[in-house]
Each structure stands twice: as structure tokens, then as C-alpha cells.
Coordinates of C-alpha atoms in Angstrom, one line a residue:
Chain S
M1 CA 0.0 0.0 0.0
I2 CA 1.3 3.4 -0.9
E3 CA 0.7 5.9 2.0
T4 CA 2.6 8.9 0.7
V5 CA 2.5 10.6 -2.7
Y6 CA 4.7 13.5 -3.6
I7 CA 3.5 15.6 -6.6
E8 CA 5.6 18.0 -8.6
R9 CA 3.8 21.3 -8.7
E10 CA 4.0 21.2 -12.5
V11 CA 1.7 18.2 -12.7
L12 CA -0.7 19.0 -9.8
D13 CA -3.5 19.7 -12.3
H14 CA -2.6 17.0 -14.8
P15 CA -5.6 14.7 -15.4
R16 CA -3.5 11.6 -14.9
T17 CA -2.4 12.9 -11.5
A18 CA -6.0 13.1 -10.5
R19 CA -6.7 9.5 -11.7
V20 CA -3.7 8.1 -9.9
L21 CA -4.6 9.8 -6.6
A22 CA -8.2 8.6 -6.9
R23 CA -6.9 5.0 -7.3
V24 CA -4.1 5.1 -4.6
R25 CA -6.0 7.3 -2.1
P26 CA -2.8 8.2 -0.1
R27 CA -2.8 9.3 3.5
H28 CA -0.2 12.0 2.8
V29 CA 0.1 14.2 -0.2
I30 CA 3.1 16.5 -0.4
T31 CA 3.8 19.0 -3.1
C32 CA 7.4 19.4 -4.3
E33 CA 9.0 21.6 -7.0
R34 CA 11.0 18.9 -8.8
Y35 CA 11.1 15.1 -8.1
G36 CA 14.9 15.3 -7.6
E37 CA 14.2 17.1 -4.3
V38 CA 12.8 13.9 -2.9
F39 CA 14.3 11.1 -5.1
N40 CA 17.9 10.0 -5.1
R41 CA 19.3 12.5 -2.6
H42 CA 22.8 11.8 -1.7
N43 CA 22.1 10.5 1.9
Q44 CA 19.2 8.2 1.1
N45 CA 19.3 4.4 1.4
F46 CA 17.6 2.1 -1.1
R47 CA 17.3 -0.8 1.3
V48 CA 15.7 1.4 4.0
Q49 CA 13.2 3.0 1.6
K50 CA 12.3 -0.3 -0.1
A51 CA 10.3 -1.4 3.0
H52 CA 8.0 1.6 2.7
P53 CA 8.3 3.4 -0.6
A54 CA 6.4 6.5 -1.6
L55 CA 5.0 7.4 -5.0
I56 CA 6.3 10.5 -6.8
L57 CA 4.3 12.0 -9.6
A58 CA 6.4 14.0 -11.9
A59 CA 6.9 15.3 -15.5
K60 CA 9.8 13.8 -17.5
H61 CA 11.8 16.5 -19.3
G62 CA 14.8 16.1 -21.6
R63 CA 15.5 13.0 -23.5
R64 CA 12.7 10.5 -23.0
L65 CA 13.6 8.0 -25.7
L66 CA 17.1 6.6 -25.5
P67 CA 19.1 4.1 -27.6
V68 CA 19.3 0.7 -25.8
P69 CA 22.7 -0.3 -24.4
G70 CA 24.8 -2.7 -26.5
G71 CA 23.8 -6.3 -26.2
Y72 CA 20.2 -5.5 -25.0
G73 CA 17.3 -7.2 -26.7
F74 CA 17.2 -9.3 -29.8
T75 CA 17.2 -7.1 -32.9
A76 CA 19.7 -5.3 -35.1
E77 CA 17.0 -2.8 -36.0
P78 CA 17.0 0.6 -34.4
A79 CA 16.0 0.0 -30.7
F80 CA 15.2 2.4 -28.0
Y81 CA 14.0 2.3 -24.4
F82 CA 11.9 4.6 -22.4
S83 CA 10.9 4.8 -18.8
H84 CA 7.6 6.1 -17.8
M85 CA 8.5 5.0 -14.3
L86 CA 11.6 4.6 -12.2
N87 CA 11.7 1.7 -9.7
C88 CA 9.6 -1.3 -9.2
L89 CA 7.0 -2.9 -6.9
Y90 CA 9.1 -6.0 -6.7
D91 CA 12.3 -6.6 -4.7
C92 CA 14.5 -8.8 -6.7
R93 CA 17.8 -9.1 -5.0
Y94 CA 19.8 -9.0 -8.2
C95 CA 18.0 -5.9 -9.7
F96 CA 20.4 -3.3 -11.0
L97 CA 18.0 -0.5 -10.0
Q98 CA 19.1 -0.9 -6.3
G99 CA 22.6 -0.1 -7.4
M100 CA 21.7 2.7 -9.8
F101 CA 19.4 4.7 -7.4
R102 CA 19.8 5.6 -3.8
S103 CA 16.1 5.9 -3.5
A104 CA 13.5 3.2 -3.7
H105 CA 10.5 5.5 -4.1
Y106 CA 8.5 5.0 -7.3
V107 CA 8.6 7.9 -9.7
L108 CA 5.8 7.9 -12.2
F109 CA 6.1 10.4 -15.1
V110 CA 2.6 11.3 -15.9
N111 CA 3.2 13.2 -19.1
Y112 CA 2.6 10.2 -21.3
E113 CA 1.7 12.5 -24.2
D114 CA 5.2 13.8 -24.3
F115 CA 6.7 10.3 -24.5
I116 CA 4.2 9.4 -27.2
A117 CA 5.1 12.6 -29.2
D118 CA 8.8 11.6 -29.0
I119 CA 7.9 8.0 -30.2
E120 CA 5.9 9.4 -33.1
A121 CA 8.8 11.7 -34.0
E122 CA 11.3 8.9 -34.0
C123 CA 9.1 6.6 -36.0
A124 CA 8.5 9.4 -38.6
R125 CA 12.3 9.6 -39.3
S126 CA 12.1 6.6 -41.6
D127 CA 9.9 3.6 -42.5
A128 CA 12.3 1.1 -41.0
P129 CA 11.0 -0.7 -37.9
R130 CA 11.7 0.9 -34.6
W131 CA 11.8 -1.3 -31.4
L132 CA 10.6 0.4 -28.3
F133 CA 11.4 -1.3 -25.0
S134 CA 9.6 -0.4 -21.9
G135 CA 10.2 -2.0 -18.5
Y136 CA 13.9 -1.2 -18.4
D137 CA 13.8 1.0 -15.2
C138 CA 10.5 -0.5 -13.9
D139 CA 8.1 -3.4 -14.5
S140 CA 5.8 -2.6 -17.5
L141 CA 2.7 -4.1 -16.0
A142 CA 3.0 -4.3 -12.2
L143 CA 1.3 -1.0 -11.5
E144 CA -1.0 -1.1 -14.5
P145 CA -4.3 -0.6 -12.6
V146 CA -2.8 2.6 -11.2
T147 CA -0.8 3.9 -14.2
G148 CA -2.8 2.7 -17.2
F149 CA 0.6 2.6 -19.0
A150 CA 0.1 -0.4 -21.2
A151 CA -3.4 0.6 -22.2
T152 CA -2.2 4.0 -23.3
F153 CA 1.0 3.1 -25.1
I154 CA -0.2 0.0 -26.9
D155 CA -2.9 2.2 -28.6
A156 CA -0.4 4.9 -29.4
C157 CA 2.2 2.5 -30.9
A158 CA -0.5 0.5 -32.8
K159 CA -1.2 3.6 -34.8
L160 CA 2.4 3.8 -36.0
P161 CA 3.1 1.2 -38.7
N162 CA 6.8 0.8 -38.0
A163 CA 6.6 0.8 -34.2
W164 CA 7.3 -2.4 -32.3
L165 CA 6.7 -2.3 -28.6
E166 CA 8.0 -4.7 -25.9
L167 CA 6.4 -4.8 -22.5
R168 CA 8.7 -6.4 -20.0
S169 CA 7.2 -7.8 -16.8
K170 CA 7.1 -10.4 -14.0
S171 CA 3.5 -9.3 -13.3
T172 CA 0.2 -11.0 -13.6
Q173 CA -1.7 -7.7 -14.1
I174 CA -3.0 -8.6 -17.6
R175 CA -6.6 -7.6 -17.4
S176 CA -6.2 -4.6 -19.6
L177 CA -4.5 -6.9 -22.2
L178 CA -7.2 -9.4 -22.1
N179 CA -9.9 -6.8 -22.4
R180 CA -8.8 -5.7 -25.9
P181 CA -7.7 -7.3 -29.2
P182 CA -4.1 -8.3 -29.4
V183 CA -1.6 -6.1 -31.3
A184 CA 0.8 -8.0 -33.5
R185 CA 3.5 -5.4 -33.0
C186 CA 3.4 -5.5 -29.2
V187 CA 5.4 -8.3 -27.6
C188 CA 4.4 -9.2 -24.0
A189 CA 7.8 -10.4 -22.6
F190 CA 7.9 -12.1 -19.3
S191 CA 11.0 -12.7 -17.1
L192 CA 11.0 -16.2 -15.8
S193 CA 13.1 -18.1 -13.3
P194 CA 12.9 -21.5 -11.6
S195 CA 10.6 -21.5 -8.5
A196 CA 13.6 -21.9 -6.2
V197 CA 15.1 -18.7 -7.6
V198 CA 11.8 -16.9 -7.4
D199 CA 11.5 -17.8 -3.8
A200 CA 15.0 -17.0 -2.8
F201 CA 15.8 -13.9 -5.0
E202 CA 12.6 -12.4 -6.3
Q203 CA 10.7 -11.1 -3.3
R204 CA 7.2 -9.8 -3.8
T205 CA 6.9 -11.2 -7.3
P206 CA 4.2 -13.6 -8.5
S207 CA 5.1 -17.2 -8.4
L208 CA 6.4 -19.0 -11.5
A209 CA 3.1 -20.9 -11.7
A210 CA 1.1 -17.6 -11.6
R211 CA 3.2 -16.1 -14.2
L212 CA 2.9 -19.1 -16.5
A213 CA -0.9 -19.1 -16.0
A214 CA -1.0 -15.4 -17.0
I215 CA 1.2 -16.0 -20.1
K216 CA -0.9 -18.9 -21.1
R217 CA -4.0 -16.7 -21.1
L218 CA -2.3 -14.0 -23.1
Q219 CA -1.0 -16.5 -25.6
A220 CA -4.5 -18.0 -26.0
H221 CA -5.8 -14.5 -26.5
G222 CA -3.4 -14.0 -29.4
W223 CA -0.7 -11.7 -27.9
P224 CA 2.9 -12.3 -29.1
I225 CA 4.8 -13.7 -26.2
G226 CA 8.5 -13.3 -25.4
L227 CA 10.3 -15.3 -22.7
R228 CA 13.2 -13.8 -20.9
F229 CA 15.4 -16.2 -19.0
D230 CA 17.5 -13.4 -17.7
P231 CA 19.2 -13.3 -15.4
L232 CA 20.3 -16.9 -15.0
L233 CA 21.7 -17.3 -11.5
P234 CA 24.5 -19.8 -10.7
V235 CA 22.4 -21.8 -8.2
A236 CA 23.4 -25.1 -6.9
D237 CA 22.4 -28.1 -9.1
F238 CA 22.1 -25.6 -12.0
E239 CA 21.4 -28.1 -14.7
A240 CA 18.9 -30.2 -12.8
V241 CA 17.1 -27.1 -11.6
H242 CA 16.9 -25.5 -15.0
R243 CA 16.0 -28.7 -16.9
A244 CA 13.0 -29.1 -14.7
F245 CA 12.2 -25.4 -15.0
F246 CA 12.3 -25.5 -18.8
N247 CA 10.2 -28.7 -18.8
Q248 CA 7.6 -26.9 -16.7
V249 CA 7.6 -23.8 -18.9
F250 CA 7.2 -25.6 -22.2
A251 CA 4.6 -28.0 -20.8
E252 CA 2.4 -24.9 -20.2
L253 CA 3.1 -22.7 -23.2
D254 CA 2.9 -23.3 -27.0
A255 CA 6.5 -23.0 -28.0
T256 CA 5.6 -22.7 -31.7
K257 CA 3.9 -19.4 -31.1
L258 CA 6.6 -17.7 -29.1
H259 CA 7.9 -14.5 -30.6
S260 CA 11.4 -14.6 -29.0
V261 CA 13.4 -16.1 -26.2
T262 CA 16.4 -14.4 -24.6
V263 CA 18.9 -15.8 -22.2
G264 CA 21.5 -14.0 -20.2
V265 CA 23.5 -14.3 -17.0
L266 CA 23.4 -11.7 -14.2
R267 CA 25.6 -8.8 -15.3
L268 CA 25.9 -5.5 -13.6
P269 CA 28.0 -2.4 -14.3
R270 CA 30.9 -2.3 -11.9
D271 CA 29.7 0.7 -9.8
Q272 CA 26.2 -0.7 -9.5
A273 CA 27.5 -4.1 -8.4
R274 CA 29.6 -2.4 -5.7
N275 CA 26.6 -0.4 -4.5
I276 CA 24.4 -3.5 -4.3
A277 CA 27.0 -5.5 -2.4
R278 CA 27.2 -2.6 0.1
L279 CA 23.5 -2.6 0.5
Y280 CA 23.2 -6.3 1.0
P281 CA 26.4 -7.5 2.7
D282 CA 24.4 -10.5 3.9
E283 CA 23.6 -11.7 0.4
G284 CA 25.6 -14.8 -0.7
L285 CA 25.0 -14.1 -4.4
F286 CA 27.3 -11.1 -4.3
A287 CA 29.9 -13.1 -2.3
L288 CA 30.5 -15.3 -5.3
A289 CA 33.7 -14.9 -7.4
E290 CA 33.3 -12.0 -9.8
T291 CA 34.2 -11.9 -13.5
E292 CA 34.4 -8.5 -15.2
R293 CA 34.0 -8.2 -19.0
D294 CA 33.5 -4.9 -20.9
G295 CA 32.8 -3.2 -17.6
L296 CA 30.1 -5.6 -16.6
V297 CA 30.4 -7.8 -13.5
S298 CA 29.1 -11.4 -13.5
Y299 CA 29.0 -13.8 -10.6
G300 CA 30.1 -17.4 -10.3
A301 CA 32.5 -19.5 -12.2
D302 CA 32.2 -19.9 -16.0
T303 CA 29.1 -18.0 -16.9
D304 CA 29.7 -18.9 -20.6
A305 CA 29.1 -22.5 -19.7
L306 CA 25.7 -21.7 -18.1
L307 CA 24.7 -19.8 -21.3
D308 CA 25.9 -22.5 -23.6
W309 CA 24.0 -25.2 -21.6
C310 CA 20.8 -23.2 -21.4
S311 CA 20.9 -22.3 -25.1
A312 CA 21.4 -25.9 -26.1
E313 CA 18.5 -27.0 -23.8
L314 CA 16.2 -24.3 -25.3
A315 CA 17.2 -25.2 -28.8
R316 CA 15.7 -28.7 -28.2
R317 CA 12.3 -27.0 -27.6
I318 CA 12.2 -24.0 -29.9
P319 CA 13.8 -23.0 -33.2
A320 CA 17.4 -21.8 -32.6
Q321 CA 16.8 -18.5 -34.5
R322 CA 14.3 -17.4 -31.9
I323 CA 16.9 -17.8 -29.1
H324 CA 19.0 -14.7 -28.4
R325 CA 21.9 -14.7 -26.1
Q326 CA 22.5 -11.5 -24.1
A327 CA 26.0 -10.3 -23.8
A328 CA 27.7 -12.0 -20.8
Chain T
M1 CA 27.4 -1.2 16.2
S2 CA 25.0 -1.3 19.1
S3 CA 21.7 -3.2 18.3
V4 CA 19.8 -0.2 19.4
P5 CA 20.2 2.8 17.1
R6 CA 21.2 6.0 18.9
V7 CA 18.6 8.9 19.0
T8 CA 19.6 12.5 19.4
V9 CA 16.8 15.0 20.1
I10 CA 17.3 18.7 19.5
C11 CA 14.9 21.0 21.3
A12 CA 15.0 24.8 21.3
L13 CA 13.7 25.5 24.7
P14 CA 14.3 24.0 28.1
S15 CA 10.5 23.7 28.6
E16 CA 10.3 21.6 25.4
A17 CA 13.0 19.3 26.6
Q18 CA 11.7 18.9 30.1
A19 CA 8.9 16.5 29.4
L20 CA 11.2 14.3 27.3
V21 CA 14.0 14.3 29.9
A22 CA 11.5 13.4 32.7
H23 CA 9.8 10.7 30.6
W24 CA 13.0 9.0 29.5
R25 CA 14.6 9.7 33.0
L26 CA 17.7 11.3 31.5
N27 CA 20.4 12.8 33.6
A28 CA 22.1 16.1 32.9
Q29 CA 25.5 15.4 31.4
R30 CA 26.8 18.9 30.2
E31 CA 25.8 22.5 30.8
R32 CA 27.8 24.3 28.2
P33 CA 27.8 25.2 25.3
F34 CA 24.5 23.3 25.1
R35 CA 22.6 21.5 27.9
V36 CA 22.9 17.8 27.2
Y37 CA 20.7 15.2 28.9
G38 CA 21.3 11.4 28.7
D39 CA 24.0 9.5 27.0
G40 CA 24.3 6.1 25.3
N41 CA 21.3 5.4 23.0
L42 CA 19.2 8.4 23.9
R43 CA 20.1 12.1 24.5
V44 CA 18.4 15.4 24.4
L45 CA 20.1 18.7 23.7
V46 CA 18.7 22.2 24.3
S47 CA 19.9 24.4 21.4
G48 CA 18.3 27.7 22.1
V49 CA 16.1 29.6 19.7
G50 CA 16.8 30.0 16.0
S51 CA 17.9 28.0 13.0
H52 CA 21.5 28.8 13.5
A53 CA 21.4 27.7 17.1
S54 CA 19.8 24.4 16.1
A55 CA 22.4 23.8 13.4
A56 CA 25.2 24.5 15.9
A57 CA 23.7 22.1 18.4
V58 CA 23.5 19.3 15.8
G59 CA 27.2 19.9 15.0
Y60 CA 28.1 19.9 18.7
A61 CA 26.2 16.7 19.3
A62 CA 27.7 15.0 16.3
G63 CA 31.2 15.7 17.7
L64 CA 30.5 14.2 21.1
D65 CA 30.8 10.6 19.8
D66 CA 31.9 8.8 16.7
S67 CA 29.1 9.0 14.1
R68 CA 27.2 5.8 13.2
A69 CA 25.3 5.0 10.1
D70 CA 22.2 4.3 12.1
D71 CA 22.2 7.5 14.1
I72 CA 18.7 9.0 14.4
W73 CA 18.2 12.8 14.6
L74 CA 15.0 14.4 15.8
N75 CA 14.0 18.0 16.1
I76 CA 11.1 18.2 18.6
G77 CA 9.4 21.3 19.8
I78 CA 6.5 23.7 19.4
A79 CA 5.2 25.4 16.3
G80 CA 2.4 27.7 15.2
H81 CA -0.3 26.8 12.7
A82 CA -3.2 28.9 11.3
H83 CA -6.0 26.5 12.0
H84 CA -4.8 23.3 13.8
A85 CA -5.9 23.0 17.4
L86 CA -3.5 23.6 20.2
G87 CA -1.7 20.4 21.1
T88 CA -2.0 18.9 17.6
P89 CA 1.1 16.8 16.9
L90 CA 2.5 17.2 13.4
L91 CA 5.3 15.5 11.6
A92 CA 7.0 17.7 9.0
A93 CA 6.8 16.3 5.5
R94 CA 8.5 19.4 3.9
V95 CA 10.8 21.8 5.6
S96 CA 11.8 25.2 4.1
H97 CA 13.1 28.5 5.3
H98 CA 10.9 31.6 4.7
G99 CA 12.2 33.5 1.7
R100 CA 14.5 30.8 0.5
D101 CA 14.1 28.2 -2.3
L102 CA 15.7 25.3 -0.7
A103 CA 13.5 22.6 0.9
W104 CA 14.0 19.3 2.7
Y105 CA 11.7 16.3 2.7
P106 CA 12.2 14.1 5.7
S107 CA 11.7 10.5 4.6
L108 CA 8.3 9.1 5.4
V109 CA 9.5 5.5 5.2
F110 CA 7.2 4.4 8.1
T111 CA 3.6 5.0 9.1
P112 CA 3.7 8.4 10.9
P113 CA 2.2 8.4 14.3
C114 CA 0.3 11.6 13.6
A115 CA -0.7 13.9 10.8
T116 CA 1.9 15.4 8.5
S117 CA 2.4 19.1 7.5
A118 CA 4.7 21.4 5.6
L119 CA 6.8 23.5 7.9
I120 CA 8.3 26.9 7.3
T121 CA 11.1 28.2 9.5
Y122 CA 11.2 31.9 10.1
D123 CA 13.9 34.2 11.6
H124 CA 11.4 35.7 13.9
A125 CA 8.2 34.8 15.7
V126 CA 5.2 34.8 13.4
T127 CA 1.7 36.1 14.0
D128 CA 0.6 36.1 10.4
Y129 CA 0.4 32.4 9.9
P130 CA 0.8 30.8 6.5
T131 CA -2.3 29.0 5.3
D132 CA -0.9 25.6 4.5
A133 CA 2.1 25.1 6.8
C134 CA 3.1 25.3 10.4
C135 CA 5.9 27.6 11.4
D136 CA 8.8 27.5 13.7
M137 CA 12.3 29.0 14.2
E138 CA 14.6 26.0 14.1
A139 CA 13.8 23.2 11.7
S140 CA 15.6 24.5 8.6
G141 CA 18.9 24.9 10.5
F142 CA 18.4 21.4 11.9
M143 CA 17.7 19.9 8.5
A144 CA 20.6 21.8 6.9
A145 CA 23.0 20.5 9.5
T146 CA 21.8 16.9 9.7
S147 CA 21.7 16.6 5.9
R148 CA 25.5 16.7 6.0
I149 CA 26.1 14.1 8.7
A150 CA 23.2 11.7 8.9
S151 CA 21.3 9.2 6.8
G152 CA 18.4 11.2 5.3
D153 CA 16.0 8.4 6.1
L154 CA 16.7 8.8 9.8
V155 CA 16.0 12.5 10.3
Q156 CA 12.6 13.8 11.4
V157 CA 11.0 17.0 12.6
F158 CA 8.1 16.7 15.0
K159 CA 6.1 19.7 16.2
V160 CA 3.3 20.3 18.6
V161 CA 0.9 23.2 17.8
S162 CA 1.4 25.8 20.5
D163 CA -0.3 28.8 18.9
N164 CA -2.8 29.5 16.1
A165 CA -4.9 32.2 14.6
A166 CA -7.3 32.1 17.6
S167 CA -4.6 31.8 20.3
G168 CA -1.4 33.6 19.4
I169 CA 2.1 33.5 20.7
G170 CA 1.4 36.0 23.5
V171 CA -0.1 33.3 25.7
I172 CA 2.8 30.8 25.3
E173 CA 4.6 30.4 28.6
R174 CA 6.8 27.7 30.2
T175 CA 4.2 25.5 32.0
R176 CA 1.9 25.6 28.9
V177 CA 4.8 24.4 26.7
H178 CA 5.6 21.7 29.2
G179 CA 2.0 20.5 29.2
L180 CA 1.8 20.5 25.4
M181 CA 4.9 18.4 25.2
Q182 CA 3.7 16.1 27.9
A183 CA 0.5 15.4 26.1
A184 CA 2.4 14.7 22.9
L185 CA 4.6 12.0 24.5
P186 CA 2.6 9.0 23.1
A187 CA 3.2 10.3 19.6
I188 CA 6.8 11.2 20.3
T189 CA 7.6 7.8 21.8
A190 CA 5.8 6.1 18.8
L191 CA 7.9 8.2 16.5
V192 CA 11.1 7.2 18.2
E193 CA 10.2 3.5 18.0
R194 CA 9.2 3.7 14.3
V195 CA 12.4 5.5 13.2
R196 CA 14.4 3.0 15.2
E197 CA 12.7 0.2 13.3
V198 CA 13.7 2.0 10.1
A199 CA 17.3 2.2 11.3
L200 CA 17.4 -1.5 12.1
R201 CA 16.9 -2.1 8.3
L202 CA 20.4 -0.9 7.7
P203 CA 22.9 -3.6 7.3
V204 CA 24.9 -4.2 10.5
A205 CA 28.6 -5.2 10.6
A206 CA 28.9 -8.6 12.3
A207 CA 31.0 -9.1 15.3
D208 CA 34.3 -10.5 14.1
E209 CA 36.6 -12.5 16.4
L210 CA 38.3 -14.3 13.5
T211 CA 39.4 -11.1 11.9
S212 CA 40.9 -10.0 15.2
A213 CA 42.8 -13.3 15.5
L214 CA 44.3 -13.0 12.0
L215 CA 45.1 -9.3 12.5
T216 CA 47.0 -10.2 15.7
R217 CA 49.0 -13.0 14.1
W218 CA 50.1 -11.2 10.9
H219 CA 50.7 -7.6 10.0
F220 CA 48.0 -6.3 7.6
S221 CA 48.1 -2.9 6.0
H222 CA 45.0 -0.8 6.1
T223 CA 44.1 -1.9 2.5
Q224 CA 44.9 -5.5 3.4
T225 CA 42.7 -5.3 6.5
T226 CA 39.7 -4.2 4.3
Q227 CA 40.4 -7.1 1.9
L228 CA 40.6 -9.6 4.8
R229 CA 37.3 -8.4 6.2
Q230 CA 35.6 -8.7 2.7
L231 CA 37.1 -12.2 2.1
L232 CA 36.0 -13.5 5.5
Q233 CA 32.5 -12.0 5.0
R234 CA 32.2 -13.7 1.6
R235 CA 33.5 -17.0 3.1
A236 CA 31.0 -16.8 5.9
L237 CA 28.1 -16.3 3.5
L238 CA 29.1 -19.0 1.1
T239 CA 30.0 -21.6 3.8
A240 CA 27.1 -20.9 6.2
Q241 CA 29.6 -19.6 8.8
A242 CA 31.7 -22.7 8.7
A243 CA 34.7 -22.3 11.0
L244 CA 38.0 -21.5 9.4
D245 CA 40.8 -24.0 10.3
M246 CA 43.7 -21.8 11.3
Q247 CA 46.0 -24.7 10.7
T248 CA 45.5 -24.2 6.9
L249 CA 47.2 -20.8 7.2
T250 CA 50.1 -21.6 9.5
D251 CA 52.6 -21.8 6.7
C252 CA 51.7 -18.4 5.4
R253 CA 54.7 -16.1 5.8
N254 CA 52.8 -12.8 5.6
A255 CA 49.5 -11.1 5.2
A256 CA 49.7 -11.2 1.4
A257 CA 50.0 -15.0 1.5
V258 CA 47.0 -15.3 3.9
L259 CA 44.9 -13.2 1.6
A260 CA 46.0 -15.2 -1.5
R261 CA 45.1 -18.5 0.3
L262 CA 41.8 -17.2 1.5
R263 CA 40.9 -15.7 -1.9
A264 CA 41.7 -19.0 -3.7
E265 CA 39.4 -20.8 -1.3
V266 CA 36.5 -18.3 -1.4
D267 CA 36.6 -17.8 -5.2
A268 CA 36.0 -21.5 -5.7
L269 CA 33.0 -21.6 -3.5
P270 CA 29.5 -22.0 -5.1
L271 CA 26.3 -20.5 -3.9
P272 CA 25.1 -22.8 -1.1
A273 CA 22.3 -25.2 -2.0
A274 CA 20.4 -24.1 1.1
R275 CA 20.0 -20.6 -0.5
T276 CA 17.6 -22.0 -3.1
E277 CA 16.2 -25.1 -1.5

């Protein structure tokens, strides 16, 4: 439950602000000038705030559409990411956000119309497909009943013939997707992990079974589905755990209808890895041996072997050209 | 680090502090330059009136002991408000100084024990109350000073309404202030407990006899000591605190050799099965 909402003065009268407040019904509403006054101040602590985060309603200025980092996604076509929200309802111990931000408050940028204008401008630059990734700095669907993000952006992107949208989520908040016809150029991508990993490292997320049930309904409804086996964590009995996991996933889902599958090991920029280890000195995952490649830190011995093994296992179940390895 | 986070309360007036000192049964420790009551995990300082005095008291208190990551700082006192009833407890959600742009937002990372309010600090007593904020003479100085030394999530400003549009500052006197603070004690003690619960979420360094034993046996530089602590912490996490057999290190000639031996062992450890069973 969100008890406190901060609102930038600029968006006090924004219609989406009113809708969010009506839905959240916070006990405390506080006006601020800019969200940076509250969010990510130098002496804040992500771990402390994560137990009781506030919601900040703000306007996003400056660059709203950014090129994806190298090795992200599955396409050589122009690809961008955008963040209508910073931070996430969930508390995954490996999440890079806890190393990137000092604050765990949720920031929701309510000026969707400006994001959409930027997307329209980018798509007007040429007829070539443009991939648009949401869910980079947040979960695309987890707060959907409050934000209406997917409902708004799917409609906007569906009008642009060269726009391809990816929603990235661990959530089961799929009602808005089931209440409308599917859009062929919108991929609903779900991050999946073995149940043991969900229980140990993905606090507050829906169970694997619940996620699979949601994906199955979306697939039956006609939505293109992406599976994201990312990050793979170097857990004990890795092969046995993941073989059973893949069996469970592909027993539930129609592999022939999957849009894409990506696999990747846990990899974090050096500074973020250091920040997270400081936040959670009691977390064994960050006590594993580190390997650094191109500025990204991975954990555990021989991450390439994990990727090779998973890629081979997946290739037994789906066409290899739909499997995309993320840079280790 | 003590298991109970330390709380420092800054009050402007002796009459504001009196109810707290009596409630917590604190003894006077120092008279000058600021009156200090209590020690250990709970202390109250009397700063005097004004934002500069409050900032100075914070600086003075911070210098009394080594700072800790889980130190809690509270500014507790009286304030005016246009329409809130006398005695209303308020937790500041936004603190600013009249006529200046800068503002602070004490973290509401717990359920407040009372209503929240914006608060404006003035350089003088106010009779023309702002419509949507309470007003005092200290909080901005307190926030400015604590923002440099404390975790922003462990700093709070708590005020009790002492005057309003119907009952101005002319009728405020010592016994009345004491009575207002006394009546607010349940909210104040609840606030202290809730902020302490927040502080307990901070990671705490474990007690460490093994590190001491190794530091005694070999000479470690400052950097090597840090590396040793990190290696032993990693080892403890990956081995479920399995004891280290000191015999395996006896042939190490120096600290560098100890570190190399430990690093080789720890880097080869997998994530324990128990972590995901």
C-alpha cells in the first residue's frame, strides 16, 4: 500500500495525477517543485526505503527515448528504451535499480503525451521498424491498474506502422491486455526463473506458476509472447534445476507461437555491483567470485558454460533462430 | 554497532526538553555550550532559539561521539499553525526557510504516528500564519546540518501546535509548553520506535573474532585489512559460517600470503544449495 504521494507542482493539475490519486488514495500528499528534491538525494538508502516506498508523480523532461545499451534485446533494427516509471514494486535481490538509485520510491512520469510525441517523431524519421522497449527501469505491468501505462502506449504504438513495442514484466496484471484485441507489433515479454530462484531472490513477485498461467491466457488471447530467461543465476544443481524449469515452462506454453526467447546471466555495471553489495552485505549471491568483462560484472564461475548449456536446452524445444543470447 | 540505534533529540527550549527528559529519565551530562541530557542510546540537547542555534547544536552533538550509520536525529518542539488546534502533533513532510528556495523532505518510510504538514522556518516569531504550513524558528537549520552528517532516512522534525490564529504566541509560557509536550509524549515515543525500526533495516557489521585473531597474528596494512574483512565475510556467507581451520594458514609467511590463500578458497565456493532449496 502506498501511503505517501509526492507531486511535482507542474503536474498538480494533470488529469493523470487526479486519476492516480483517486486510485491510490494516499494518507499523505506532499507538493514538491522537482522530483529530484525527494528522489535519489545523496544520503538516502535504497534498502531502508524499499520497505515503505512513496510514489512521486512528476513530469519527464529532456530525452525521453534513449538508444538501448549494447547487447540488449534481440534485434539489429533501431531500438530504444523509455521509462515512464523509475523503480519497481518487486524486490529482486539482483536488480540493477538498487545499485543505480539511492532511493526506492516509485517515480511515475505522468506526461505520457510527451513520451508518445517523442515516439511518433522517432518513427517518422524513416519507414524502418523501430523497437521500443519499456520495462527497463521498472516493470511494465506491475502497476497497470494505477498507471494505465500499457493501455495508453499500446494504442499509441499500434497507430504507427513501424513501431514495435515490448512490455517487459514479471506481473500477472494482464486484465487490460485481455480486455482488448491483441496487437501483432506488441510483444508481451515475461521474465521467468525457476521457482527456487523466485522464492530466494525475487521477493514480492508472482510465483512461477502464476506467471505461467498469465502468459498462457495471453497466448490464448493472441498476444505475441516473449520469454526472458534473464538473469540466469548460478544456483546449486544448476542443470537439474533448470532442466525441470524448462520442462515446466514448455509444458504450459505453446513453443511454436513464441515471438522470441532471450537468455543472459546476471551482469551489472561495476559501480552498481559495488553499491548493491554494500546494501546487502548479507547476500551470498554477491559473495561469489566476480568476473568482469567490458565493464560488466558477472557472478560465479564460467558464466559462458551456463549460457551454452541453457541455449542448447532451449534449442531442443524452440527454433534456434528465436533464441537470443544476451552479452555476458 | 549497538543493536539499538542512537537517538539525538534537539529542542530549542528547556521547557520543550523537560517533558522528554523526565519521561526518559535522562540525567544532565553537560551544561555548556549546550545543555545535554542522557547518553548512550538516547540524548536530548537544548539548542536555544533560532535555526543557527539548532544547526550549531547538531554539529556539537555530532562531535560528542563517533558517528554511526544508524544515528537518528529528531527536532522536537512547538510550532504555530493557522487552524490546527493547540496540542496537535505534526510530523514535518516538507521543511523550508521563509524566503529561500531550498527545501528538505524528511523520509516518510514508516507510518507516521500523527498527521503530517509542511513547515516553514522563520527568523522571527510569526503572528501572520501561512495558510498551509506550520511555522517554527529552528527546523531549517536542523535539516541543513543533519543533511551533511546523517542518513536522510533517519532525520525527522516533530512539532506540537502551540499557537494558532485564535490563540497567538502572546499566551505561550513555560508551563503551557511543558503541558503540550507532555500530552504529545505518546506520539513522540511512537515516532522514536518507528524510526528505530527503520534504522534497524540498515545492514549491521557482524562481530568478528576471527578477523581480530588474524590481524593479531600477521601484520596487515589498512588496505589488506579491508580485503581480509571482505574475504572473511564472503566466506561466511558461502559456507554458512563454517569455522576456518587456522592450521591451513600456519605456513603463510605474511598477510599477502594469507589473503591469497583465502581468496583461492573463497573464489572457488559455489552458492550454497540451502540458498535456493
